[in-house]
Tab-separated table of C-alpha atoms in Angstrom:
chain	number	residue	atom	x	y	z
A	240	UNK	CA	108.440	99.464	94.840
A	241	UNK	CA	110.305	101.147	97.776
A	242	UNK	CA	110.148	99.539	100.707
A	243	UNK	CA	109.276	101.837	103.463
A	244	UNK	CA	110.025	100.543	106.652
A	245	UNK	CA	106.784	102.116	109.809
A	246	UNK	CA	107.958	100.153	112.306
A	247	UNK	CA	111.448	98.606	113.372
A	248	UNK	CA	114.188	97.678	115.848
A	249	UNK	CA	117.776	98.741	115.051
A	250	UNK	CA	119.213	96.245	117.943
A	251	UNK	CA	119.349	99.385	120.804
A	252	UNK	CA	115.886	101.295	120.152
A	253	UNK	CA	112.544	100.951	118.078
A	254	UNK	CA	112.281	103.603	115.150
A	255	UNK	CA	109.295	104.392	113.852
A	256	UNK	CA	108.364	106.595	110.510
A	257	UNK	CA	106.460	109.605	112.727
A	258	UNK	CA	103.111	109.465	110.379
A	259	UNK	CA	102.015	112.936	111.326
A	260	UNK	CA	104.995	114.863	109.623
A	261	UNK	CA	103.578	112.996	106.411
A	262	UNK	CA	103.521	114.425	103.535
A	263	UNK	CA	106.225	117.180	104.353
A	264	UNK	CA	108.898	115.845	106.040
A	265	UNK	CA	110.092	112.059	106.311
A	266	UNK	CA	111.323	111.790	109.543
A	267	UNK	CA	112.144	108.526	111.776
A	268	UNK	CA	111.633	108.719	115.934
A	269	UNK	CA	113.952	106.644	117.614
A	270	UNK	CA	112.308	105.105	121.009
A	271	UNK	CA	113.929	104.078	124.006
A	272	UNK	CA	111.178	103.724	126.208
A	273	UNK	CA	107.831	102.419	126.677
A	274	UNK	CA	106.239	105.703	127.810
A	275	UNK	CA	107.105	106.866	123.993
A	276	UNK	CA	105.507	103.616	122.369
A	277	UNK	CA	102.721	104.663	124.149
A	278	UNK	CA	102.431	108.152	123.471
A	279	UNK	CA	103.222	107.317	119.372
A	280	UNK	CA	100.171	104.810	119.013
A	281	UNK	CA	98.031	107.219	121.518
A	282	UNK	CA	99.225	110.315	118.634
A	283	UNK	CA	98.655	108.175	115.668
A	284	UNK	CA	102.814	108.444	115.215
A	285	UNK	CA	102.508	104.877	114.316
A	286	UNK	CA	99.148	103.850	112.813
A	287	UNK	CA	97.135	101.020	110.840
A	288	UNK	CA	95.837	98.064	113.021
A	289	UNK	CA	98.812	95.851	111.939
A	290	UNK	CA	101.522	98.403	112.506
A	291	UNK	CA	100.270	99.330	116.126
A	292	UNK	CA	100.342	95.455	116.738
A	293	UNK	CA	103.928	95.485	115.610
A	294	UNK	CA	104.736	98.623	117.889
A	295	UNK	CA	103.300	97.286	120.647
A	296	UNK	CA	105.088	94.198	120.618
A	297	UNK	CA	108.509	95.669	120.047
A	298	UNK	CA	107.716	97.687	122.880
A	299	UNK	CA	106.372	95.520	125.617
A	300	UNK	CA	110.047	93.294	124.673
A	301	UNK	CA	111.731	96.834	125.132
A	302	UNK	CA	109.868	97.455	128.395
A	303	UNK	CA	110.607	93.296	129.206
A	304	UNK	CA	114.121	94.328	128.721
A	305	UNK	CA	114.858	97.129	131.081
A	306	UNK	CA	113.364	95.282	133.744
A	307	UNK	CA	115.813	94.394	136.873
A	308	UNK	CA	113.695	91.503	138.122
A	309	UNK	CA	115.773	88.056	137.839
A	310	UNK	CA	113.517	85.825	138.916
A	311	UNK	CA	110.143	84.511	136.622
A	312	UNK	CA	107.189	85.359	139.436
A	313	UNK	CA	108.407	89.342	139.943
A	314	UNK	CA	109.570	89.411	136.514
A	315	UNK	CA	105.970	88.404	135.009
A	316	UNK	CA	103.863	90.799	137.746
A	317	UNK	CA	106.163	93.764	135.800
A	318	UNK	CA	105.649	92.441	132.526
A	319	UNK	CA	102.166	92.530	133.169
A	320	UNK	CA	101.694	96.522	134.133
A	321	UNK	CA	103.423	96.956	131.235
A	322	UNK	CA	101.447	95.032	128.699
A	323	UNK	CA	98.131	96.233	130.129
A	324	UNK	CA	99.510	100.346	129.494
A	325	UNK	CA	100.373	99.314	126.161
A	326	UNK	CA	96.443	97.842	125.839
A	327	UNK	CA	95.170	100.958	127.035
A	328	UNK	CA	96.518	103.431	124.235
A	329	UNK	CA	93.796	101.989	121.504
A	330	UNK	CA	90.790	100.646	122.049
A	331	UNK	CA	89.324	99.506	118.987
A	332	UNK	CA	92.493	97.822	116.428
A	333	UNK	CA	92.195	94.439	117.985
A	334	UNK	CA	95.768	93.559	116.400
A	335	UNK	CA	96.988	95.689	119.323
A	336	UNK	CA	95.783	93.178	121.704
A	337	UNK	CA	96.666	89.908	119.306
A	338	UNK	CA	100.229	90.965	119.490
A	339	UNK	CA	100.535	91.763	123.329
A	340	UNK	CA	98.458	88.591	123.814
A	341	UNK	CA	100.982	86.418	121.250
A	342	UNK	CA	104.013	88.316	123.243
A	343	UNK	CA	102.599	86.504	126.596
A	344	UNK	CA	101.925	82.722	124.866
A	345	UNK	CA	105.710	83.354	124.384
A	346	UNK	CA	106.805	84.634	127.159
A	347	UNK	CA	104.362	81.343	129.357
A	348	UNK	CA	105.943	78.969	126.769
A	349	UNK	CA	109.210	80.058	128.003
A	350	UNK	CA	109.137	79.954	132.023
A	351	UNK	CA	111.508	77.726	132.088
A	352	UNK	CA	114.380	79.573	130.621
A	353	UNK	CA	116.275	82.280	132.584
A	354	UNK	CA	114.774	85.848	132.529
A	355	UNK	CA	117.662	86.916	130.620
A	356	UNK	CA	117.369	84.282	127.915
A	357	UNK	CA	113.305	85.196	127.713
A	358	UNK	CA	114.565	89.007	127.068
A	359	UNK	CA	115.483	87.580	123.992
A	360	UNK	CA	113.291	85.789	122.831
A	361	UNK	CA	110.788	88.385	123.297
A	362	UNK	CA	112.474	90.380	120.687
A	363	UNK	CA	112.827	87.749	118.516
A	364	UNK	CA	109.185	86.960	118.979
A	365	UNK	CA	108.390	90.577	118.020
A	366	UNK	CA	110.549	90.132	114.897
A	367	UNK	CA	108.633	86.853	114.253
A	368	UNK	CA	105.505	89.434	114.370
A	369	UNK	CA	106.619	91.935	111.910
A	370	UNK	CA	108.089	89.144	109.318
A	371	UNK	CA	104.896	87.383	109.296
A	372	UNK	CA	103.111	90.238	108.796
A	373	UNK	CA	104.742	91.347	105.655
A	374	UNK	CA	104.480	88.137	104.172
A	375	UNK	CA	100.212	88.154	105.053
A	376	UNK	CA	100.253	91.441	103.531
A	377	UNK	CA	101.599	89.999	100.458
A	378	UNK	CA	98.967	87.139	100.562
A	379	UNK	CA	96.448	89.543	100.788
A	380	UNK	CA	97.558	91.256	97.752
A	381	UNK	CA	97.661	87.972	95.659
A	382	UNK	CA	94.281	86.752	96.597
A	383	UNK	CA	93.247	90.302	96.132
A	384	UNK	CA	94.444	90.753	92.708
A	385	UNK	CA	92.187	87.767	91.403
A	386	UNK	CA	89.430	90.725	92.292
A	387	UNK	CA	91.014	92.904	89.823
A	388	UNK	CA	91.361	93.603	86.204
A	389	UNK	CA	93.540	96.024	83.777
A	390	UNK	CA	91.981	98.965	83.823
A	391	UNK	CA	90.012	99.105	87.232
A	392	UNK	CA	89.510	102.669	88.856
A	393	UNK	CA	89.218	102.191	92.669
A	394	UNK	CA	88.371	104.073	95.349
A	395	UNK	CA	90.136	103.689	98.800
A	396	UNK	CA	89.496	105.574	102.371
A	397	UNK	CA	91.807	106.035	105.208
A	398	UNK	CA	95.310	104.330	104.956
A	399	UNK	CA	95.621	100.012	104.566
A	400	UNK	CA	98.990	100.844	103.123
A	401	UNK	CA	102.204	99.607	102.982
A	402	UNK	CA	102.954	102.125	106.250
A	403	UNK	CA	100.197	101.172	108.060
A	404	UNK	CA	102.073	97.654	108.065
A	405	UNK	CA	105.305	95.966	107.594
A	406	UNK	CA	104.663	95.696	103.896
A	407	UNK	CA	102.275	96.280	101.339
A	408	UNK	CA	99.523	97.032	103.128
A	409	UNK	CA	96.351	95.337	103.369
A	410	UNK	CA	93.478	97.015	101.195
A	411	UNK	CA	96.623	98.152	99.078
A	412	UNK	CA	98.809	95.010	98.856
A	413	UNK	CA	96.626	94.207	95.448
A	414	UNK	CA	97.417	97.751	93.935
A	415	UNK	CA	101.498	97.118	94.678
A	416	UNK	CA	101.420	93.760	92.995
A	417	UNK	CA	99.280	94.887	90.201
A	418	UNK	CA	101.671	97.343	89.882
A	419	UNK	CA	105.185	94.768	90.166
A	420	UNK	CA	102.713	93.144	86.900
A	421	UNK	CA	102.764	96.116	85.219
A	422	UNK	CA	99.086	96.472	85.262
A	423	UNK	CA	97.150	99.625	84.754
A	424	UNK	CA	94.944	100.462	87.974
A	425	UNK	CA	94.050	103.919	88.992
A	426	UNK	CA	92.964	104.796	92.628
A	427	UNK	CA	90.943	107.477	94.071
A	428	UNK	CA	91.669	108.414	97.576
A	429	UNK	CA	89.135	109.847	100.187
A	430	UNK	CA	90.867	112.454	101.857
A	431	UNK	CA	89.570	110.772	105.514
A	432	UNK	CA	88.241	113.844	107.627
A	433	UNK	CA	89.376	114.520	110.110
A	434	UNK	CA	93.333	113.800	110.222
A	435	UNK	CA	93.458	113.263	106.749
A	436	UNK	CA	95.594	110.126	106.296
A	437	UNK	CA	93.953	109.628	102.763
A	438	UNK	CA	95.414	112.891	102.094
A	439	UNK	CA	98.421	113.268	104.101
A	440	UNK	CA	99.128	109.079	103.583
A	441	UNK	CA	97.709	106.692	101.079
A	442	UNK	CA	98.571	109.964	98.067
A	443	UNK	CA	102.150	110.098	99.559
A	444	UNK	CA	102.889	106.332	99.280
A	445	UNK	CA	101.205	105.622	96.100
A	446	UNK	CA	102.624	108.134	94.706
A	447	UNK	CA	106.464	106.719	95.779
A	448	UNK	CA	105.555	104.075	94.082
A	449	UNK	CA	104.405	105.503	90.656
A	450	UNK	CA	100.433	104.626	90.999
A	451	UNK	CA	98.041	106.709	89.291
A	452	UNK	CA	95.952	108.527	91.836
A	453	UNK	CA	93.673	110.804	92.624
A	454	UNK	CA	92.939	112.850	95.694
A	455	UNK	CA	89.358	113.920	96.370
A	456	UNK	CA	87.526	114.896	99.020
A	457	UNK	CA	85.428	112.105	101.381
A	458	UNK	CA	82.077	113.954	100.391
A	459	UNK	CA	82.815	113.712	96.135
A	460	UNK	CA	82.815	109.907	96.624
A	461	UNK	CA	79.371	109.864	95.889
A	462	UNK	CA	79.576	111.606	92.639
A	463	UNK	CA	82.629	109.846	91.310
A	464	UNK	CA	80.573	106.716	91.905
A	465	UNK	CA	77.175	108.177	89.982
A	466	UNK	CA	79.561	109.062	87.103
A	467	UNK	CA	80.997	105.547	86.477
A	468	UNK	CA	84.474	106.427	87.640
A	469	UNK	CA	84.676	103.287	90.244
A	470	UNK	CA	84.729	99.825	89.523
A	471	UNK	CA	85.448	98.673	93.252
A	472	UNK	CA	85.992	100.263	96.121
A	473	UNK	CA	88.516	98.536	98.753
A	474	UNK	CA	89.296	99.326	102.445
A	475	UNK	CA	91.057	97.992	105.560
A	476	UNK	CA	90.010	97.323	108.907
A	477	UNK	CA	90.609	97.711	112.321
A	478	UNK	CA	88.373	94.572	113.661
A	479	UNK	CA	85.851	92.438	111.973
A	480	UNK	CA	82.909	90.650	114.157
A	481	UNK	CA	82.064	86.949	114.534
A	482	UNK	CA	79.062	87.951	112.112
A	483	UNK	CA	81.095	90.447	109.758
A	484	UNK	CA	80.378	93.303	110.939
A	485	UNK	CA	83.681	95.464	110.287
A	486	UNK	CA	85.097	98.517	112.096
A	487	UNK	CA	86.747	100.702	110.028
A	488	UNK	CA	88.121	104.743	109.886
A	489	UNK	CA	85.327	107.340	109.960
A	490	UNK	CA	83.043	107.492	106.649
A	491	UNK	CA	83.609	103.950	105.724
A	492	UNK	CA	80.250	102.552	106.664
A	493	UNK	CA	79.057	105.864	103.924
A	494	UNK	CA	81.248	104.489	101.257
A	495	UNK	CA	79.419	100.910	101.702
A	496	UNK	CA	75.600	102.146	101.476
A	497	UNK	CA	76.864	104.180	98.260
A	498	UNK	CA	78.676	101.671	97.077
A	499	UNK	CA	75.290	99.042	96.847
A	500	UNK	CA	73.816	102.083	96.025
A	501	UNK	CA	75.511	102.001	92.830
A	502	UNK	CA	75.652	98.429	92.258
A	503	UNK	CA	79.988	98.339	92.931
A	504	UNK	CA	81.457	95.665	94.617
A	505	UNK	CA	82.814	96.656	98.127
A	506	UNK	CA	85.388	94.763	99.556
A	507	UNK	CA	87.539	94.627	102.942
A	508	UNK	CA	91.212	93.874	103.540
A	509	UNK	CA	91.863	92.473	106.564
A	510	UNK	CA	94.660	89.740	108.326
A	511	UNK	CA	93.472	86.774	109.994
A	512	UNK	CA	94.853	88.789	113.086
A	513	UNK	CA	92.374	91.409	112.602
A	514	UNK	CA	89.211	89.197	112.872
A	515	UNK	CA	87.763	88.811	116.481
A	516	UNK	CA	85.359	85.818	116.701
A	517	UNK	CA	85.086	86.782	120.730
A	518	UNK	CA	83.100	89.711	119.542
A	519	UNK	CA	79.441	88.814	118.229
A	520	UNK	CA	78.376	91.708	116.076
A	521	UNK	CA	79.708	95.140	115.238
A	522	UNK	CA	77.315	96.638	118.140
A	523	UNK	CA	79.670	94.889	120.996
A	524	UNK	CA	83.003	96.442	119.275
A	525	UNK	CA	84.103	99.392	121.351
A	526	UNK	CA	84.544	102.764	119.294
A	527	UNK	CA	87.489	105.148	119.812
A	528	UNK	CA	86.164	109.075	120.878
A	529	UNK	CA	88.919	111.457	120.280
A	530	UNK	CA	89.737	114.788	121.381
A	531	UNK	CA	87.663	118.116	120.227
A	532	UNK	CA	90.503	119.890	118.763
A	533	UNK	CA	91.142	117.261	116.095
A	534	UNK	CA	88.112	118.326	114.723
A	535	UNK	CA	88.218	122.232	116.023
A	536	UNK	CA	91.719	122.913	115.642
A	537	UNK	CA	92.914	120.482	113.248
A	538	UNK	CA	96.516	121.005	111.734
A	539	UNK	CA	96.807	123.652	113.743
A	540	UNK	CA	94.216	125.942	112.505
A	541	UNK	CA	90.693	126.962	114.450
A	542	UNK	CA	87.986	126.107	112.185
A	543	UNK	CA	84.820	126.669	114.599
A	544	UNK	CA	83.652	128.652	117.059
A	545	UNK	CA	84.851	128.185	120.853
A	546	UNK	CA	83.173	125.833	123.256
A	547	UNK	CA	81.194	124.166	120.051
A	548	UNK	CA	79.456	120.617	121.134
A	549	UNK	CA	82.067	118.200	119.378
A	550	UNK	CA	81.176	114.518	118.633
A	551	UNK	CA	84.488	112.563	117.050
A	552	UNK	CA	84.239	108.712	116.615
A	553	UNK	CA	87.220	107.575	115.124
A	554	UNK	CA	85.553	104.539	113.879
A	555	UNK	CA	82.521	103.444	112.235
A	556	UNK	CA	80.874	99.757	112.014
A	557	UNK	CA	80.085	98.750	108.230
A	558	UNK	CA	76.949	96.118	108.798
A	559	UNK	CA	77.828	92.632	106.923
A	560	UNK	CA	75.304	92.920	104.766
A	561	UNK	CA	77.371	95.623	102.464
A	562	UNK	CA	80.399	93.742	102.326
A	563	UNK	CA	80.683	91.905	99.282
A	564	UNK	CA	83.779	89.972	100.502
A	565	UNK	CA	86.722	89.880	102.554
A	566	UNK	CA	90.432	89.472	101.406
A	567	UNK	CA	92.698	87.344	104.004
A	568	UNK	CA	95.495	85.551	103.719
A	569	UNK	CA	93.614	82.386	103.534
A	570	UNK	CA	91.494	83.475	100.809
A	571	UNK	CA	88.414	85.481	99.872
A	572	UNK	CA	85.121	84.839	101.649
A	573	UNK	CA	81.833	85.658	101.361
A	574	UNK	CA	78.734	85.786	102.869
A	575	UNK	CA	77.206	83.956	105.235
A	576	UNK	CA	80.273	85.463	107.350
A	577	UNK	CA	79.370	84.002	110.984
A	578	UNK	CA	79.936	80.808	108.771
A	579	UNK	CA	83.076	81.492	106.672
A	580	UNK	CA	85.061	83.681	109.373
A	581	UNK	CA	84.320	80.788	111.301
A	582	UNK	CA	86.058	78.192	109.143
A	583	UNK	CA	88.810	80.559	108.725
A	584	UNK	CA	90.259	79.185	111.518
């Protein structure tokens, strides 16, 4: 499998695959400030709840290390503004906020050391981030893959890929290491209205790595499902409740009341990192609105009338009771999930 690297630090600036040239062009933005971290999670540049917590802490050590402040107190106050703009660009991935929250622990467990010494360590903390995230990923996959058997068609929405990450992916990870067993599992992808990252994404990267799949559109799910064509569908998430309630892209929740519909197992993908047990239900997780024209205008191209009433969640909450389990690094659970997220930790 080629590894394709979303998110890294070449010692002098961050680079970052730019997401929204996929499937066209392959082309890697290197970042020297924290204005452009910003503005590349804000444009979905860098996407996939793990991958924006990886960019954001890369970026709040970049910010920490163009600071001029030598001593801790003014040196913290800065760090601060910083860490809170970064925490403004996406509301709903909580592994934006686990990262920039794991980036202070480190920087507090490190008051003692000179400022220049914790400029450091900040990077290597955000290192520390991106290394253990590939090697969740790959947990993911292997408890995953338990789920799965020669043969399997499933279906996927959105991107919980291998770029959405620092490896592998998370709703993915078990399709790469079926595939490194030389196991036969197709995949149908929802193209993911409206930005297309089904399309423009998960297509592009399974096909790098030689995986039979198929692109259809998010509205022929429910047909490929009455015809027998799924066995499973699988997804990723952007933050799971204390009860199990998950946020997910756009059209998810849909997939889940077809998939019980038609009596197929639907599972989530999802880090340790991406669970919030501060957040009771799915109703108390705060949903991303995004601009008109990505609905309007998208790619460039008017496709309704001016001034049209425009309503564009990029997230919808898929109620525990669809789930059939979630895939962590620690395992699979199952319901009751207030219980077993609980014990997770």
């Amino acid at each position: 499998m080629r590894n394709i690297e979303s998110v890294t630090y070449n010692g002098e600036k961050i680079i970052l695959l730019d997401q929204t040239k996929l499937p066209l062009e392959e082309v890697y933005l290197e970042i020297d400030s924290v204005k452009d971290v910003w503005d590349a999670i804000v444009q979905l540049k860098v996407r996939g709840a793990p991958a924006i917590g990886i960019a954001a802490a890369y970026g709040v050590a970049l910010g920490a290390s163009q600071l001029k402040e030598e001593d801790y107190e003014s040196f913290v106050a800065k760090y601060e503004e910083i860490s809170q703009y970064l925490a403004s660009s996406r509301p709903t991935a909580v592994n934006l906020f686990w990262a920039l929250n794991r980036m202070k622990n480190t920087l507090v467990a490190n008051k003692e050391q000179p400022v220049v010494e914790i400029k450091q360590i900040l990077w290597n903390e955000a290192d520390a981030i991106k290394k253990d995230d590939a090697e969740i990923c790959k947990s993911i996959g292997e408890h995953g893959l338990t789920l799965l058997k020669d043969g399997m068609t499933l279906l996927t929405h959105c991107n919980a890929g291998g770029i959405a990450t620092a490896k592998y992916g998370t709703a993915l990870a078990p399709i790469y290491l079926a595939k490194e067993k030389n196991m036969d599992i197709r995949v149908f992808a929802d193209e993911t209205r409206p930005l297309l990252q089904g399309a423009r994404l998960t297509t592009w990267e399974l096909m790098q790595a030689d995986i039979d799949v198929t692109l259809i559109t998010d509205s022929m799910a429910a047909m490929v499902m009455q015809q027998g064509k799924v066995d499973a569908v699988i997804v990723g998430c952007d933050r799971i409740a204390a009860n199990g309630d998950t946020a997910n892209k756009i059209g998810t929740y849909g997939l889940a009341v077809l998939a019980q519909k038609h009596n197929i197992p639907f599972y989530v993908a999802s880090p340790l990192s991406t669970i919030d047990l501060e957040t009771e239900t799915g109703a108390d997780i705060p949903i991303e609105e995004r601009s008109d024209e990505e609905i309007t205008c998208g790619f460039g191209k008017q496709t309704a009338p001016n001034s049209v009433k425009v309503f564009n969640p990029a997230f919808d909450v898929t109620p525990n009771d669809l789930i059939t389990a979630i895939i962590t690094e620690k395992g699979i659970i199952r319901a009751p999930y207030t219980e077993s997220l609980k014990n997770l930790f």
